[in-house]
Tab-separated table of C-alpha atoms (C1' of nucleotides) in Angstrom:
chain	number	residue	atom	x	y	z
A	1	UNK	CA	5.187	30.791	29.978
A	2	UNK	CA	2.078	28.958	29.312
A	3	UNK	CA	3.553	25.701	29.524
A	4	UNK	CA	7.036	23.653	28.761
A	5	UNK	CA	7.878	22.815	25.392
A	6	UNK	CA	8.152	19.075	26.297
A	7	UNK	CA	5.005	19.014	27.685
A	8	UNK	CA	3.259	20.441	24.212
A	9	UNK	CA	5.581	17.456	22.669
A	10	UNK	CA	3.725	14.857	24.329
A	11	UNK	CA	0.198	16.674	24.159
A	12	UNK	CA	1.463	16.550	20.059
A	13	UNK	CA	2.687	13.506	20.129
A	14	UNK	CA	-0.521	11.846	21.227
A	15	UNK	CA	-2.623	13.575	18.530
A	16	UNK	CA	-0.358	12.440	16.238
A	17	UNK	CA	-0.694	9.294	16.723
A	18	UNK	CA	-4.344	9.157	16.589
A	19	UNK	CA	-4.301	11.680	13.333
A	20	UNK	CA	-1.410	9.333	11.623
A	21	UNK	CA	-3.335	5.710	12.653
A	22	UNK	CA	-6.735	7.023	10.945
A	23	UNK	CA	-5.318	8.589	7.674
A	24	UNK	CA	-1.764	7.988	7.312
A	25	UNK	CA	1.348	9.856	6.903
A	26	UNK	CA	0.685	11.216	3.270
A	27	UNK	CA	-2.990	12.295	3.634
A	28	UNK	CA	-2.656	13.545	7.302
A	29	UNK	CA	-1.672	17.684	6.891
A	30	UNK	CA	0.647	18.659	9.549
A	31	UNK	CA	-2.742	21.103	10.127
A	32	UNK	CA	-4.638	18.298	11.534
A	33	UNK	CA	-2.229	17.342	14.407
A	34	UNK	CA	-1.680	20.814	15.284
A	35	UNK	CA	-5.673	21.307	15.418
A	36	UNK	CA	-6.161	18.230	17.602
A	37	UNK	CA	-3.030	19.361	19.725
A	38	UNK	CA	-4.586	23.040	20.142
A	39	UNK	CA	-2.079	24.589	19.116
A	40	UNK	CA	-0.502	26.306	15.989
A	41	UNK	CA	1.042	24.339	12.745
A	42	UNK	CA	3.685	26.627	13.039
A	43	UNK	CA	4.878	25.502	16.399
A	44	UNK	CA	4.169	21.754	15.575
A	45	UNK	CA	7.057	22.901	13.318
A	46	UNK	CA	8.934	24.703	15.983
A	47	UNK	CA	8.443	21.412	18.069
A	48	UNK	CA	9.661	18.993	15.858
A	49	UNK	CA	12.120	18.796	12.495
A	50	UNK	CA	9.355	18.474	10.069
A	51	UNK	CA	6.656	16.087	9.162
A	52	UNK	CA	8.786	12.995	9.225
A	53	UNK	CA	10.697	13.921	12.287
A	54	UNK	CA	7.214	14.261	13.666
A	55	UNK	CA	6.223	10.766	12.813
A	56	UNK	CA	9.115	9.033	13.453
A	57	UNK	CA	8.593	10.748	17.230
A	58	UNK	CA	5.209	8.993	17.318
A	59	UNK	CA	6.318	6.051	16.079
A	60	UNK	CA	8.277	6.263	19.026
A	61	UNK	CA	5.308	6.913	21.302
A	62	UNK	CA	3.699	4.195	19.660
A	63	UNK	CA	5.732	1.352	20.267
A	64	UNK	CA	6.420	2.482	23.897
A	65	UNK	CA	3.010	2.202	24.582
A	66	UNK	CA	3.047	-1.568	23.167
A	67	UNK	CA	6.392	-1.962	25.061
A	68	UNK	CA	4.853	-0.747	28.388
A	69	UNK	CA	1.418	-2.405	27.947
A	70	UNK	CA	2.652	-5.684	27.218
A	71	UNK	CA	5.642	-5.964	30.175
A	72	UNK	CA	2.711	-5.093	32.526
A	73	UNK	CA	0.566	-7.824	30.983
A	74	UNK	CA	3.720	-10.312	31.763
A	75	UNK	CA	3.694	-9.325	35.307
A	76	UNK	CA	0.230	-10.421	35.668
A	77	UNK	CA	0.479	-14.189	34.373
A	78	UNK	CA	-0.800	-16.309	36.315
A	79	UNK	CA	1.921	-18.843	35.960
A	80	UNK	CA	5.506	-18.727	34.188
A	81	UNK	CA	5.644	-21.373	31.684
A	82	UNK	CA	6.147	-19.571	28.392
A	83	UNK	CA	2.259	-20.442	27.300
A	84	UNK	CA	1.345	-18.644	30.089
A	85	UNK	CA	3.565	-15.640	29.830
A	86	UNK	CA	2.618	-15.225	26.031
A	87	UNK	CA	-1.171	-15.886	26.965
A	88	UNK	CA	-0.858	-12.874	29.465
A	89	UNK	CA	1.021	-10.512	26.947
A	90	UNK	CA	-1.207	-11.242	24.252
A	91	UNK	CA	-4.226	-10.095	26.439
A	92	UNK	CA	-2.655	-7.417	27.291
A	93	UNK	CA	-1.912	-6.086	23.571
A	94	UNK	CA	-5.438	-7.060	23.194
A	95	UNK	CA	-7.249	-4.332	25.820
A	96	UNK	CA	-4.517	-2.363	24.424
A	97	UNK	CA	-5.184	-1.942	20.739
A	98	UNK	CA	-9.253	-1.870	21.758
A	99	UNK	CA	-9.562	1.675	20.621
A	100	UNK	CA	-7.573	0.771	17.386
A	101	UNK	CA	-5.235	3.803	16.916
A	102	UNK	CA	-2.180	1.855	18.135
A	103	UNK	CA	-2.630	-1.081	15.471
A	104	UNK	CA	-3.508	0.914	12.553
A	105	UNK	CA	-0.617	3.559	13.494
A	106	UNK	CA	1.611	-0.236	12.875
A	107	UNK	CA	0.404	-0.327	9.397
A	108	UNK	CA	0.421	2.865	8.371
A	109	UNK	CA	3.955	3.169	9.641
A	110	UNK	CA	4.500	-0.409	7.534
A	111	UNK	CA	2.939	1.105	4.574
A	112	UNK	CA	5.571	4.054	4.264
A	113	UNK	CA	8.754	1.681	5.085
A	114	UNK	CA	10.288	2.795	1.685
A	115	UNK	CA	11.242	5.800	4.157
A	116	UNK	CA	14.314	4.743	5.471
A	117	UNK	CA	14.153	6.708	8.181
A	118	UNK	CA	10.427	4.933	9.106
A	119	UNK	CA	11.259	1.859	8.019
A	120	UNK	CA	14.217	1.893	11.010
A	121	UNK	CA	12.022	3.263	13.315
A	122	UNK	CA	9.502	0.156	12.622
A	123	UNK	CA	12.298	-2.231	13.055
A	124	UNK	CA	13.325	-0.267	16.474
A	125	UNK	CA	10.447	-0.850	18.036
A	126	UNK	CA	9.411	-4.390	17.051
A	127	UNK	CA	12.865	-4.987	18.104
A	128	UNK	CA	12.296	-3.728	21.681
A	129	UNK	CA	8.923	-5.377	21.597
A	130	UNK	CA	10.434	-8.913	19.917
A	131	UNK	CA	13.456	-9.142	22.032
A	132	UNK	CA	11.539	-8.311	25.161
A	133	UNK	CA	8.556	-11.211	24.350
A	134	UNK	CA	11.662	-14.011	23.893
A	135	UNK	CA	13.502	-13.107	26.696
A	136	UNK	CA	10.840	-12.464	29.359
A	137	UNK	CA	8.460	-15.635	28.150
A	138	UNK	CA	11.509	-17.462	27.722
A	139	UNK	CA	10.000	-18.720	24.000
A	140	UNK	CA	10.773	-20.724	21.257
A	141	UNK	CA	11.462	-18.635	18.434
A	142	UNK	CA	8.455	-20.761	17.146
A	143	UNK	CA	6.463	-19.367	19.428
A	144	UNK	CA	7.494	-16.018	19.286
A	145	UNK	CA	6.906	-16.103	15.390
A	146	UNK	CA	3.485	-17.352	16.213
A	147	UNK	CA	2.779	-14.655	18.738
A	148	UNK	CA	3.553	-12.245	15.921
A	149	UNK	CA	1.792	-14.157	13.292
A	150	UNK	CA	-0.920	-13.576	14.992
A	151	UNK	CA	-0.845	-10.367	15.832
A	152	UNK	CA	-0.529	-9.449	12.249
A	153	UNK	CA	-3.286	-11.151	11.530
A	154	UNK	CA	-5.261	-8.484	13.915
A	155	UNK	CA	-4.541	-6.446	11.529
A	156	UNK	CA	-6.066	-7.686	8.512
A	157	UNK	CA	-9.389	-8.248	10.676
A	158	UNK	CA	-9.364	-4.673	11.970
A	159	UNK	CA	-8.282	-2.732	8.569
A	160	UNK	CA	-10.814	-5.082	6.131
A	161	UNK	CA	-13.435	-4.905	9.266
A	162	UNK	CA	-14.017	-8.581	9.207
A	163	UNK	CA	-15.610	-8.587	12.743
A	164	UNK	CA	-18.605	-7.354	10.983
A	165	UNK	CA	-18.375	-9.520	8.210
A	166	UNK	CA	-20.566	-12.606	8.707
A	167	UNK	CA	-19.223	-14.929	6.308
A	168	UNK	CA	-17.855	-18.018	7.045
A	169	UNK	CA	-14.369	-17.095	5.589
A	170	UNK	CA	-14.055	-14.357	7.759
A	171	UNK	CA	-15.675	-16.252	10.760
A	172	UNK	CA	-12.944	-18.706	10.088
A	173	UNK	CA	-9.875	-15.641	9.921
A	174	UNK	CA	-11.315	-14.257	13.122
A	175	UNK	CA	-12.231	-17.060	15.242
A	176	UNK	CA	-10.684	-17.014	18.825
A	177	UNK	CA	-8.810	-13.722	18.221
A	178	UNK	CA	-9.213	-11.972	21.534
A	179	UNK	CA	-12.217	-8.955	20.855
A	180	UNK	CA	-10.114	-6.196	18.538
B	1	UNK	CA	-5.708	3.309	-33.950
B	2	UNK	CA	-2.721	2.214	-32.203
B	3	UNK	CA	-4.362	0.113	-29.352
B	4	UNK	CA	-7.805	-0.758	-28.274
B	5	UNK	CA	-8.780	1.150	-24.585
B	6	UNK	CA	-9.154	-2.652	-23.342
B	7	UNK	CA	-5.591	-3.415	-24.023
B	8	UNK	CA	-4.350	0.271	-22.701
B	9	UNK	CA	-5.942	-0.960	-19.194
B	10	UNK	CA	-4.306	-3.854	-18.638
B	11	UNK	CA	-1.121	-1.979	-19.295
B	12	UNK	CA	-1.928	0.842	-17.148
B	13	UNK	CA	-3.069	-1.606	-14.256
B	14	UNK	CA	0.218	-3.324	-14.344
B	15	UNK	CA	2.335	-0.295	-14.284
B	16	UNK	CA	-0.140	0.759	-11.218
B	17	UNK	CA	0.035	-2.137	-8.746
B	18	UNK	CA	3.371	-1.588	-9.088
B	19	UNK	CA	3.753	2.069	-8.735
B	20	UNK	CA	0.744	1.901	-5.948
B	21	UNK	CA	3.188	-1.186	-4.364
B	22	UNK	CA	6.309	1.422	-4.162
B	23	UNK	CA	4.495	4.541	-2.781
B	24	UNK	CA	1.046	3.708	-1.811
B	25	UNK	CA	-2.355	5.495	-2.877
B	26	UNK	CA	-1.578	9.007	-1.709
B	27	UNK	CA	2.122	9.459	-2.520
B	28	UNK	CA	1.957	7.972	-6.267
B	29	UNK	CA	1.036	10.739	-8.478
B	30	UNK	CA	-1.306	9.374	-11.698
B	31	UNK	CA	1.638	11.035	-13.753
B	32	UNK	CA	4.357	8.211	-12.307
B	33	UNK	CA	1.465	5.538	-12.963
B	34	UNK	CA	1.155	7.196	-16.976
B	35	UNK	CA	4.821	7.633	-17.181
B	36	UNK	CA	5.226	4.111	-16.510
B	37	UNK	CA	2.646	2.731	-18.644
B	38	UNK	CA	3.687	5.056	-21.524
B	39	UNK	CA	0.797	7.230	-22.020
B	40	UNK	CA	-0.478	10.527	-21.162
B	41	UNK	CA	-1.578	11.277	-17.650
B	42	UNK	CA	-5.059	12.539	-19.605
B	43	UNK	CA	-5.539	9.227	-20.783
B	44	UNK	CA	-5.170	7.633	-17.699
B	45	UNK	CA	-7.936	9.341	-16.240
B	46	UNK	CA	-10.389	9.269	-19.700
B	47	UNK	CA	-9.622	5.231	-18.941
B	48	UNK	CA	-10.203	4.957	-15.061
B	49	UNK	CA	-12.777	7.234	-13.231
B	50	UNK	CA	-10.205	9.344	-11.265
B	51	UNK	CA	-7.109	7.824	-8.792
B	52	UNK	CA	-9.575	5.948	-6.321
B	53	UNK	CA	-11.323	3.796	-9.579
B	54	UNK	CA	-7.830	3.537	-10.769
B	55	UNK	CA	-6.498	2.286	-7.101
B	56	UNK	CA	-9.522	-0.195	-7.004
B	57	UNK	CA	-9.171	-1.642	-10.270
B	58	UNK	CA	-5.472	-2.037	-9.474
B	59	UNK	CA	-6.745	-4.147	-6.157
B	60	UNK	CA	-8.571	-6.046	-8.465
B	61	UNK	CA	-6.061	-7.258	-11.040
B	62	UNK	CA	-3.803	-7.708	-7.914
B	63	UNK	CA	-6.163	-10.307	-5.926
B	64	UNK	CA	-6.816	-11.861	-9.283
B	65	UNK	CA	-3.278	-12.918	-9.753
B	66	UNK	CA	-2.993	-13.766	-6.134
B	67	UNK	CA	-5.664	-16.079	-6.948
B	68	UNK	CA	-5.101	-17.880	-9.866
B	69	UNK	CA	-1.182	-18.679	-8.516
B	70	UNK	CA	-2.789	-20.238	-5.444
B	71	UNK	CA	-4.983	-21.852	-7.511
B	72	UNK	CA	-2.251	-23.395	-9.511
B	73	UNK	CA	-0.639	-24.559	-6.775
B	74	UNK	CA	-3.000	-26.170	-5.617
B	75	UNK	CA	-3.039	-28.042	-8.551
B	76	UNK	CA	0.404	-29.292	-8.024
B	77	UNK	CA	-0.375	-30.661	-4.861
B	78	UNK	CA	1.516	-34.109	-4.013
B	79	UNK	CA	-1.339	-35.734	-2.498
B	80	UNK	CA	-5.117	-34.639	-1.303
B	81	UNK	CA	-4.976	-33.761	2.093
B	82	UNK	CA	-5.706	-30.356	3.839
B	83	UNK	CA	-2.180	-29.924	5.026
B	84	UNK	CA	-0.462	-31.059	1.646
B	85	UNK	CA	-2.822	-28.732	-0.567
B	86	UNK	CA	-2.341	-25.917	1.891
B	87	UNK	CA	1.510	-26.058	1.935
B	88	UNK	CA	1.422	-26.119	-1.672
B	89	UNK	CA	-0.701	-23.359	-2.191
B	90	UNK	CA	2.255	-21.398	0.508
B	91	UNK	CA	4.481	-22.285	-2.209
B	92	UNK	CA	3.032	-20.852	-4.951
B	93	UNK	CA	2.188	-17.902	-3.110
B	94	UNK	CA	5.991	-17.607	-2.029
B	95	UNK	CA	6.887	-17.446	-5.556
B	96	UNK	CA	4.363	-15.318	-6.878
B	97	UNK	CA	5.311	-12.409	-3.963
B	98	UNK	CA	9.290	-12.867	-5.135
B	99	UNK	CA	9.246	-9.594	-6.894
B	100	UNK	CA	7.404	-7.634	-3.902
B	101	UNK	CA	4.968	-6.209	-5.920
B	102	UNK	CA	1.833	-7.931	-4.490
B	103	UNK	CA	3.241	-8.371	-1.307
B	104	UNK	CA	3.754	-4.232	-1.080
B	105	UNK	CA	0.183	-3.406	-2.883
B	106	UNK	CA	-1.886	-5.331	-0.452
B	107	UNK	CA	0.309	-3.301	2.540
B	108	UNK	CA	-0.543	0.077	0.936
B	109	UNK	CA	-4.367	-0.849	0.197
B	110	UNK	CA	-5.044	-2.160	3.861
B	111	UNK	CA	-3.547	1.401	5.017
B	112	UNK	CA	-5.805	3.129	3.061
B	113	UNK	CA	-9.245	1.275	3.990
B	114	UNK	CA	-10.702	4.502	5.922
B	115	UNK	CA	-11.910	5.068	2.017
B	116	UNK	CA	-14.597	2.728	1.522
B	117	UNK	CA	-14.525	1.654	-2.000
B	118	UNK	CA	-10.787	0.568	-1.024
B	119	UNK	CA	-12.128	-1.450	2.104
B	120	UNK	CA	-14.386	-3.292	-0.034
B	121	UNK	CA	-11.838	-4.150	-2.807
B	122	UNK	CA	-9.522	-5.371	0.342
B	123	UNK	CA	-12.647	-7.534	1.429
B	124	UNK	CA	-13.342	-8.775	-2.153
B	125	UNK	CA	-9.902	-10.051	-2.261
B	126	UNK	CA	-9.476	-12.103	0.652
B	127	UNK	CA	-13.449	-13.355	-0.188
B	128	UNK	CA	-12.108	-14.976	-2.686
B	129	UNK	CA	-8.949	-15.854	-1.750
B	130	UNK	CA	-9.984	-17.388	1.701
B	131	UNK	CA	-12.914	-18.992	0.179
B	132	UNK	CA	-10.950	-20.944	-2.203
B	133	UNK	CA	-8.253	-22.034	0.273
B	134	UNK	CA	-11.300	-23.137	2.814
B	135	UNK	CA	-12.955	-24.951	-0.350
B	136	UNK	CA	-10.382	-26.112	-2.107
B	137	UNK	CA	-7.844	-27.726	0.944
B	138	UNK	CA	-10.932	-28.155	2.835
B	139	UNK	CA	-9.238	-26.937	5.669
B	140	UNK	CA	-10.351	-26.477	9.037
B	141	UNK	CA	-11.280	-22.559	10.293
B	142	UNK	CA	-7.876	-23.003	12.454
B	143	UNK	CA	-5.936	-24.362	9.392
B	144	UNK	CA	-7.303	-21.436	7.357
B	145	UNK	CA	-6.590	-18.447	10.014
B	146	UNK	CA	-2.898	-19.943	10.490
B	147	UNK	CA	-2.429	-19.791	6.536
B	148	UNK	CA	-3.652	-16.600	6.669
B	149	UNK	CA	-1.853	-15.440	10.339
B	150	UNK	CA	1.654	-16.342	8.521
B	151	UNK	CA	0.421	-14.680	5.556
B	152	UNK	CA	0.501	-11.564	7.217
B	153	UNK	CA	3.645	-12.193	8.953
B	154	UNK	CA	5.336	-12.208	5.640
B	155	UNK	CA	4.004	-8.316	4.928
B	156	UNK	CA	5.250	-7.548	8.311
B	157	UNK	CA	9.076	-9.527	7.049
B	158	UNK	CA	9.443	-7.487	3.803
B	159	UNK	CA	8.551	-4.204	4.713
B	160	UNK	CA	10.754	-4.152	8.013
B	161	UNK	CA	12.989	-5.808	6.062
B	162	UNK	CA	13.781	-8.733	8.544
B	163	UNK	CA	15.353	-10.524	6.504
B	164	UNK	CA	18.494	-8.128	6.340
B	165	UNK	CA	18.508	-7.880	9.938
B	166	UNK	CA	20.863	-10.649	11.918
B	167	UNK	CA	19.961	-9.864	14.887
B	168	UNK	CA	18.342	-13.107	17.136
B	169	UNK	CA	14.630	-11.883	17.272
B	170	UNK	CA	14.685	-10.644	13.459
B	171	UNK	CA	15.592	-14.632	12.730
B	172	UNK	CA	12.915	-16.064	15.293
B	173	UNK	CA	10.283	-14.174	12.806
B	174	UNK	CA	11.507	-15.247	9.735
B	175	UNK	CA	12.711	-18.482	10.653
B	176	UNK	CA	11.019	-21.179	7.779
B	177	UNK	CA	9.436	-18.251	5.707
B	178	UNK	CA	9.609	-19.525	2.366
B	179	UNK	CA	12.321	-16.910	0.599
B	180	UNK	CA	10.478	-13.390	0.124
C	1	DT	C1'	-14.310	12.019	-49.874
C	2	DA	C1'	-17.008	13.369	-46.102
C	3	DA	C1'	-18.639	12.329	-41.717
C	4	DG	C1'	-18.227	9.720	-37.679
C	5	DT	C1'	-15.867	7.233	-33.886
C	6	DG	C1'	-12.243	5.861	-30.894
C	7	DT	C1'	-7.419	6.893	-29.336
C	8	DG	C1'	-4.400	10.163	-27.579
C	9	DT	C1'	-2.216	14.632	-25.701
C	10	DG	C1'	-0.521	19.692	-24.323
C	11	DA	C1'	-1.611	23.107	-21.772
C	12	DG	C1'	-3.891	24.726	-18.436
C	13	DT	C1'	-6.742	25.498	-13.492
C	14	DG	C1'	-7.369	25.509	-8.832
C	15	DC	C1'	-6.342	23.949	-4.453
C	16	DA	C1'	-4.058	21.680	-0.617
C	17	DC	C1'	-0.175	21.500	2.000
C	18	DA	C1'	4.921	21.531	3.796
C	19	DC	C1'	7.619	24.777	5.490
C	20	DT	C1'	9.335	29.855	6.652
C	21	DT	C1'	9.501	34.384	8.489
C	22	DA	C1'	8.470	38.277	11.028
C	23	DC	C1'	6.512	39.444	14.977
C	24	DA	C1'	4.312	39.415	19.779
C	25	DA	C1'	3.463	38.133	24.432
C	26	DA	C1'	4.850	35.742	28.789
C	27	DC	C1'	8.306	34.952	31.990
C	28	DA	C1'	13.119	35.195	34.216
C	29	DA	C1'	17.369	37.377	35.743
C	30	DA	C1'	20.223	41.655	36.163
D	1	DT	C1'	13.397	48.542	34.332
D	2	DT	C1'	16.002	46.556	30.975
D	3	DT	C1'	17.734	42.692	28.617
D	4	DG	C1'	17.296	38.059	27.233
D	5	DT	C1'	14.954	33.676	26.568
D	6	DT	C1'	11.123	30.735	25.621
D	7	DT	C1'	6.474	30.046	24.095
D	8	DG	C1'	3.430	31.003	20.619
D	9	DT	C1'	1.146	32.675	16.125
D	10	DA	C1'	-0.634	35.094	11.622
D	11	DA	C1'	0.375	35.486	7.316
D	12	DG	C1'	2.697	34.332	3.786
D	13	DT	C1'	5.543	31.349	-0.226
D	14	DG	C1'	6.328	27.894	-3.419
D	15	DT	C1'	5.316	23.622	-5.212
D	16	DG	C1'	3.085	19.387	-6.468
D	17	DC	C1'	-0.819	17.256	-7.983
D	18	DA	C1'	-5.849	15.793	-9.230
D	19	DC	C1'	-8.555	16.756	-12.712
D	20	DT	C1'	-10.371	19.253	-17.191
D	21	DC	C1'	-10.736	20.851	-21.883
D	22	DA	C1'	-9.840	21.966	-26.379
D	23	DC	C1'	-7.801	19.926	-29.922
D	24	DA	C1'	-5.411	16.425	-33.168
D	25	DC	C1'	-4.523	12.146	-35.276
D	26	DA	C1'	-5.834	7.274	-36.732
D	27	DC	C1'	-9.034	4.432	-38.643
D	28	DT	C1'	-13.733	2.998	-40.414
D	29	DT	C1'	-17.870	3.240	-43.133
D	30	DA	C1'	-21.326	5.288	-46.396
DNA sequence: TAAGTGTGTGAGTGCACACTTACAAACAAA
DNA sequence: TTTGTTTGTAAGTGTGCACTCACACACTTA
């Protein structure tokens, strides 16, 4: 036995969510994941109930990552007015999503939400991440929609590349945004 | 001669922001687009160089409507200052994106910005659609990013499809969004 | 009416890819 | 050693789709 099977699911799992983030679920071949897993399409099958089951696994992955990242991120504030909470999880997401496969795994998984099964897994995990910012910053729900605002936004400037676009309109939509 | 080519395109762009909207670039076939439009899938592509010119010149007539709503709003603007112009150019935005269409197109096109021709359609857009807001509100940079950051939000609302969802944190992100 | 031009399509072609099946090797337990 | 289980793959199969090409019809002009 060269190794468990729920190790090669998280070995899998990982490359999936790098191969999904860069070219989405339609144009990434099952193939692809299996190549950067080292192993076999054929067992990627084994491994998980087909190409959707295997996204909606690294969806999964995904958002536990965010999850994790950003309750260690509230541990570190400095002080625990909700400012200061949100401040620290925000900086967290921000180291976080510096090598830019977790954000653009969000909007790829937004872009294919007419699956239903995707479009619940999206609303799982902002749900775990959304519930967990209110309760442990102890938010408005005005600042919690701001928080997210915001982190949408990253989006935008990471998918249109607007860090490299020196224009003041894009100075303007990137201004203060913690280094994507 | 039935129709001039001109006319055929703007037809055929219509029926593919749409179609592009539903199922984004890779998982819309040219043949749904042709269907829709009532034409030949052969004539699609004698009219658009391939899926990707097609996809671009969708972007195109997509941004363009985006902009000339805003700029209508703006128009109807109660009184002159950056925060009443802004607000009413939110408002004609949150009509225009009532049927989804351009709300779900500029979702799909940002996922599929690892092909360059897309990325710079997706930067042409919000070129001109930032630069007007700056220019025409004369907003500040923060004023601008905020219109922008809750901009995004909204994608984020419809394709998760918050607004369905009861549950506390689903209404702390949609609380105030103008009805998508 | 003959020739030319623009509009339109039916019928392919070739390839990429999701998924399956038959089979083999490693390991465990009897 | 034999039997069973788990890990792993090579080699298909079928289908959907981007794109092409030969051809036809509508309309104009000389």
């Amino acid at each position: 036995m060269r190794s468990t099977a729920e190790a090669r699911r998280v070995t899998v799992l990982n490359a999936a969510v790098s191969a999904f983030a860069r070219t989405g679920f339609h144009a990434t071949p099952v193939t692809a994941v299996a190549a950067a897993a080292g192993i076999s399409e054929a067992y990627v099958f084994r491994l998980f109930s087909g190409k959707l089951g295997l996204f909606v696994a690294a969806a999964g992955a995904c958002f536990e990552r965010i999850a994790t990242a950003i309750e260690a991120g509230a541990e570190r504030a400095t002080g625990g007015s909700p400012e200061e909470v949100l401040d620290a999880m925000g900086g967290a997401y921000a180291e976080l999503i510096a090598d830019r496969d977790l954000l653009l795994f969000q909007v790829q998984a937004q872009a294919v939400t007419d699956i239903p099964e995707i479009a619940e897994a999206v609303r799982a995990g902002y749900r775990r991440v959304a519930t967990f910012v209110q309760d442990r910053a102890g938010a408005s729900d005005a600042q919690v929609q701001q928080f997210f605002a915001y982190g949408q936004l990253c989006h935008l400037i990471v998918t249109a590349g607007l860090e490299q676009v020196p224009e003041p309109w894009a100075r303007a939509l990137t201004a203060g945004i913690r280094h994507p």
